[in-house]
XYZ file of C-alpha atoms in Angstrom:
250
model
C 63.896 97.751 103.290
C 65.196 95.931 99.558
C 62.286 93.211 100.594
C 63.247 91.477 103.238
C 61.572 89.644 105.220
C 60.730 91.501 108.440
C 60.357 88.900 110.791
C 64.188 88.359 110.477
C 64.809 90.920 111.164
C 62.836 91.289 114.491
C 65.738 87.510 115.058
C 68.203 88.693 113.711
C 67.529 91.656 117.223
C 67.158 89.163 119.441
C 70.179 87.388 118.563
C 73.323 87.696 119.678
C 76.371 87.297 117.585
C 77.543 83.391 117.037
C 81.909 82.084 116.083
C 82.178 82.746 112.709
C 83.552 79.906 111.592
C 85.941 80.837 108.957
C 87.957 82.433 111.548
C 88.656 85.291 109.344
C 88.616 89.072 111.292
C 88.703 92.696 110.446
C 91.265 94.138 112.306
C 91.361 98.178 112.565
C 95.065 99.825 112.576
C 96.104 102.983 112.997
C 99.388 102.747 112.746
C 100.329 102.710 116.340
C 100.658 101.428 119.641
C 97.246 100.412 120.638
C 96.081 99.075 117.168
C 98.913 96.993 117.524
C 98.854 94.733 120.674
C 95.052 94.761 119.120
C 96.502 92.704 116.080
C 98.679 90.940 118.222
C 95.787 90.111 119.318
C 94.035 89.649 116.641
C 96.771 87.309 115.216
C 96.682 85.072 118.201
C 93.019 84.569 118.300
C 91.451 84.565 114.477
C 93.076 82.333 111.335
C 92.738 85.706 109.255
C 93.898 88.193 109.084
C 92.321 91.701 107.039
C 93.719 94.970 108.217
C 91.691 98.034 107.347
C 93.270 101.543 107.686
C 91.103 104.962 107.299
C 92.868 108.490 106.197
C 90.794 111.073 107.816
C 93.255 113.746 107.185
C 95.091 113.697 110.604
C 98.152 115.559 110.408
C 100.267 112.707 110.326
C 98.447 110.584 108.917
C 102.277 109.258 105.742
C 104.082 108.077 108.441
C 100.816 106.540 110.454
C 100.724 104.795 106.360
C 104.480 103.525 107.040
C 103.862 101.450 109.962
C 100.386 100.087 109.091
C 101.933 98.786 105.935
C 105.266 97.701 107.916
C 102.345 95.719 110.681
C 100.536 94.369 107.882
C 103.864 92.968 106.630
C 105.342 91.269 109.686
C 101.832 89.682 110.213
C 101.242 88.740 106.220
C 98.310 90.012 105.521
C 96.880 89.831 102.834
C 93.380 91.327 102.816
C 94.589 95.165 102.914
C 92.229 98.754 102.667
C 92.974 101.637 102.648
C 90.070 104.312 102.777
C 90.149 107.622 102.926
C 87.809 110.168 105.506
C 87.994 113.084 103.417
C 84.853 115.025 104.179
C 85.939 114.783 109.141
C 89.101 117.557 107.201
C 86.016 119.715 105.811
C 84.187 119.170 109.538
C 86.779 120.187 110.746
C 86.592 120.816 114.821
C 89.693 118.878 115.711
C 93.852 119.518 116.110
C 94.211 116.455 114.312
C 92.653 117.243 110.786
C 92.790 121.151 111.505
C 94.847 123.247 110.595
C 93.147 126.263 112.885
C 93.176 124.370 116.060
C 96.681 124.259 118.243
C 97.446 120.506 119.167
C 97.861 120.838 122.800
C 100.498 120.526 125.274
C 99.413 117.113 127.357
C 97.480 118.524 130.163
C 96.806 114.703 131.890
C 95.920 115.751 135.212
C 92.933 116.915 132.582
C 89.371 115.380 133.025
C 88.459 117.462 129.826
C 88.341 116.220 126.041
C 92.073 117.106 124.436
C 91.478 119.332 120.936
C 92.004 115.836 119.218
C 88.685 114.652 119.411
C 88.502 114.059 116.075
C 84.189 114.135 116.597
C 82.382 110.695 116.394
C 85.217 109.550 114.101
C 85.027 106.091 115.862
C 81.816 105.182 114.081
C 82.464 106.204 110.865
C 85.127 103.857 111.378
C 83.270 100.879 112.468
C 81.233 101.648 109.765
C 83.412 100.491 106.854
C 84.753 97.388 109.020
C 81.149 96.125 109.415
C 80.586 96.853 105.729
C 83.591 95.616 104.658
C 83.649 92.195 107.274
C 80.086 91.631 106.033
C 81.483 91.322 102.207
C 84.142 89.344 102.954
C 82.465 87.206 105.529
C 84.704 88.329 108.734
C 82.912 87.121 111.959
C 85.123 90.502 113.717
C 85.796 93.612 113.955
C 89.130 93.956 117.008
C 89.573 98.066 117.380
C 92.178 98.558 120.058
C 90.090 101.603 121.816
C 90.894 102.523 125.761
C 88.923 103.914 128.152
C 90.783 103.257 131.302
C 93.681 105.363 130.875
C 93.336 107.032 127.696
C 92.404 110.802 126.428
C 88.639 109.797 127.284
C 87.351 110.831 124.149
C 83.336 109.834 124.493
C 83.936 106.635 121.873
C 86.489 104.843 123.296
C 83.408 104.269 126.338
C 82.507 100.008 126.471
C 79.131 101.876 126.566
C 80.044 102.839 122.686
C 80.808 99.718 121.875
C 78.251 98.782 122.972
C 75.336 100.508 120.638
C 77.396 100.037 118.120
C 76.979 96.085 118.281
C 73.150 96.302 118.407
C 73.606 98.762 115.263
C 75.072 95.807 113.662
C 72.695 93.445 114.267
C 69.813 95.373 113.342
C 71.899 97.172 110.647
C 72.897 93.809 108.392
C 71.659 90.922 106.638
C 69.726 88.545 109.002
C 72.949 85.724 108.395
C 75.234 87.476 109.446
C 77.010 87.395 112.528
C 80.292 89.721 113.138
C 81.456 90.622 116.380
C 83.015 93.794 118.043
C 86.286 92.742 119.711
C 87.920 95.810 121.893
C 90.648 93.463 124.103
C 92.771 96.764 126.122
C 89.456 99.185 126.148
C 90.041 98.325 129.790
C 93.198 97.856 130.140
C 96.507 100.684 131.481
C 98.101 101.604 129.023
C 101.567 99.885 130.874
C 99.539 96.744 130.546
C 98.846 97.580 126.745
C 102.818 97.361 127.220
C 103.402 94.389 128.799
C 101.063 92.553 126.429
C 102.968 93.526 123.420
C 105.623 92.775 124.707
C 103.994 89.070 126.293
C 102.619 88.891 122.219
C 105.924 90.219 120.537
C 104.130 92.901 119.093
C 106.056 95.295 116.427
C 105.892 98.702 118.984
C 109.108 99.957 117.383
C 106.883 100.368 114.043
C 104.213 101.811 115.523
C 103.768 105.547 115.701
C 102.063 108.063 118.064
C 102.627 111.267 117.763
C 100.019 113.803 116.563
C 102.242 116.560 114.982
C 105.915 115.571 113.726
C 106.853 111.916 111.876
C 109.868 111.585 111.908
C 111.206 112.363 115.458
C 107.533 112.318 117.906
C 107.516 115.463 120.027
C 106.873 114.545 123.108
C 104.667 116.706 124.060
C 101.032 115.931 122.626
C 98.726 113.678 124.876
C 99.014 110.655 123.050
C 102.963 111.224 123.562
C 102.589 111.476 127.799
C 100.110 109.179 127.421
C 102.966 106.590 125.851
C 106.271 107.517 127.768
C 103.825 107.476 130.703
C 103.109 104.123 129.627
C 106.345 103.106 129.674
C 108.314 104.093 132.197
C 105.421 102.637 134.117
C 106.204 99.230 132.361
C 109.601 100.023 133.040
C 110.200 99.166 129.220
C 111.932 102.274 126.846
C 109.971 103.091 123.990
C 112.012 102.138 121.507
C 110.592 104.761 118.517
C 112.492 108.210 118.594
C 111.396 111.336 119.718
C 112.909 114.804 119.493
C 114.654 115.310 122.809
C 116.044 111.827 124.598
C 114.878 113.661 127.923
C 110.351 113.411 127.062
C 110.922 109.637 127.510
C 110.918 111.263 131.289
C 108.925 113.373 131.224
C 105.656 111.791 131.947
């Protein structure tokens, strides 16, 4: 396609991503705790960060955008990109984007996928990140996906990112080298809290609640996972909750 040498693509298909010599990394920043700690990791590893935030019609987008900007300010990130994926709202199928689907109370013992799952969302996020990374010559994409101790979203599994890495190799220019980094994917949430403390991640700036924007509800799946993590780590969650007693609910 586009006049490119087919043999070059055959070579690219077999090639593993090489280290990026510029040290520039695109970091997907939702404004939540996992992406914040991932940004702290990227800050330690990369020479320069570029922050990407994606709005897809989520209920707490305004609050998440504020977290994105404040964390970006903390790391003095100059390259920032905010993208809207309004079609995910039109598609619906998730309690985060479809007001006809209720945000259900957390059930951390359930093996099912909660209503908050946005169908194939992370593929959209990675596609945008890849396009931007190729244009600005970034060698890495950091994303705070968690598989070990999370909601069980299918697009948070390691094999999903392994497959998407292959897609990047096949779908970008032969000379492009972009590596997906998922540094917290195998960690428990409590370990992410502990690592955040060690790296001085600005967790007090983050927002995880799916339902409320002023004070976290303490009842949704994201709040429950976050509260359980802080409790297991022996650290007090710095964000406000509707009821302070919610901090001990999980």
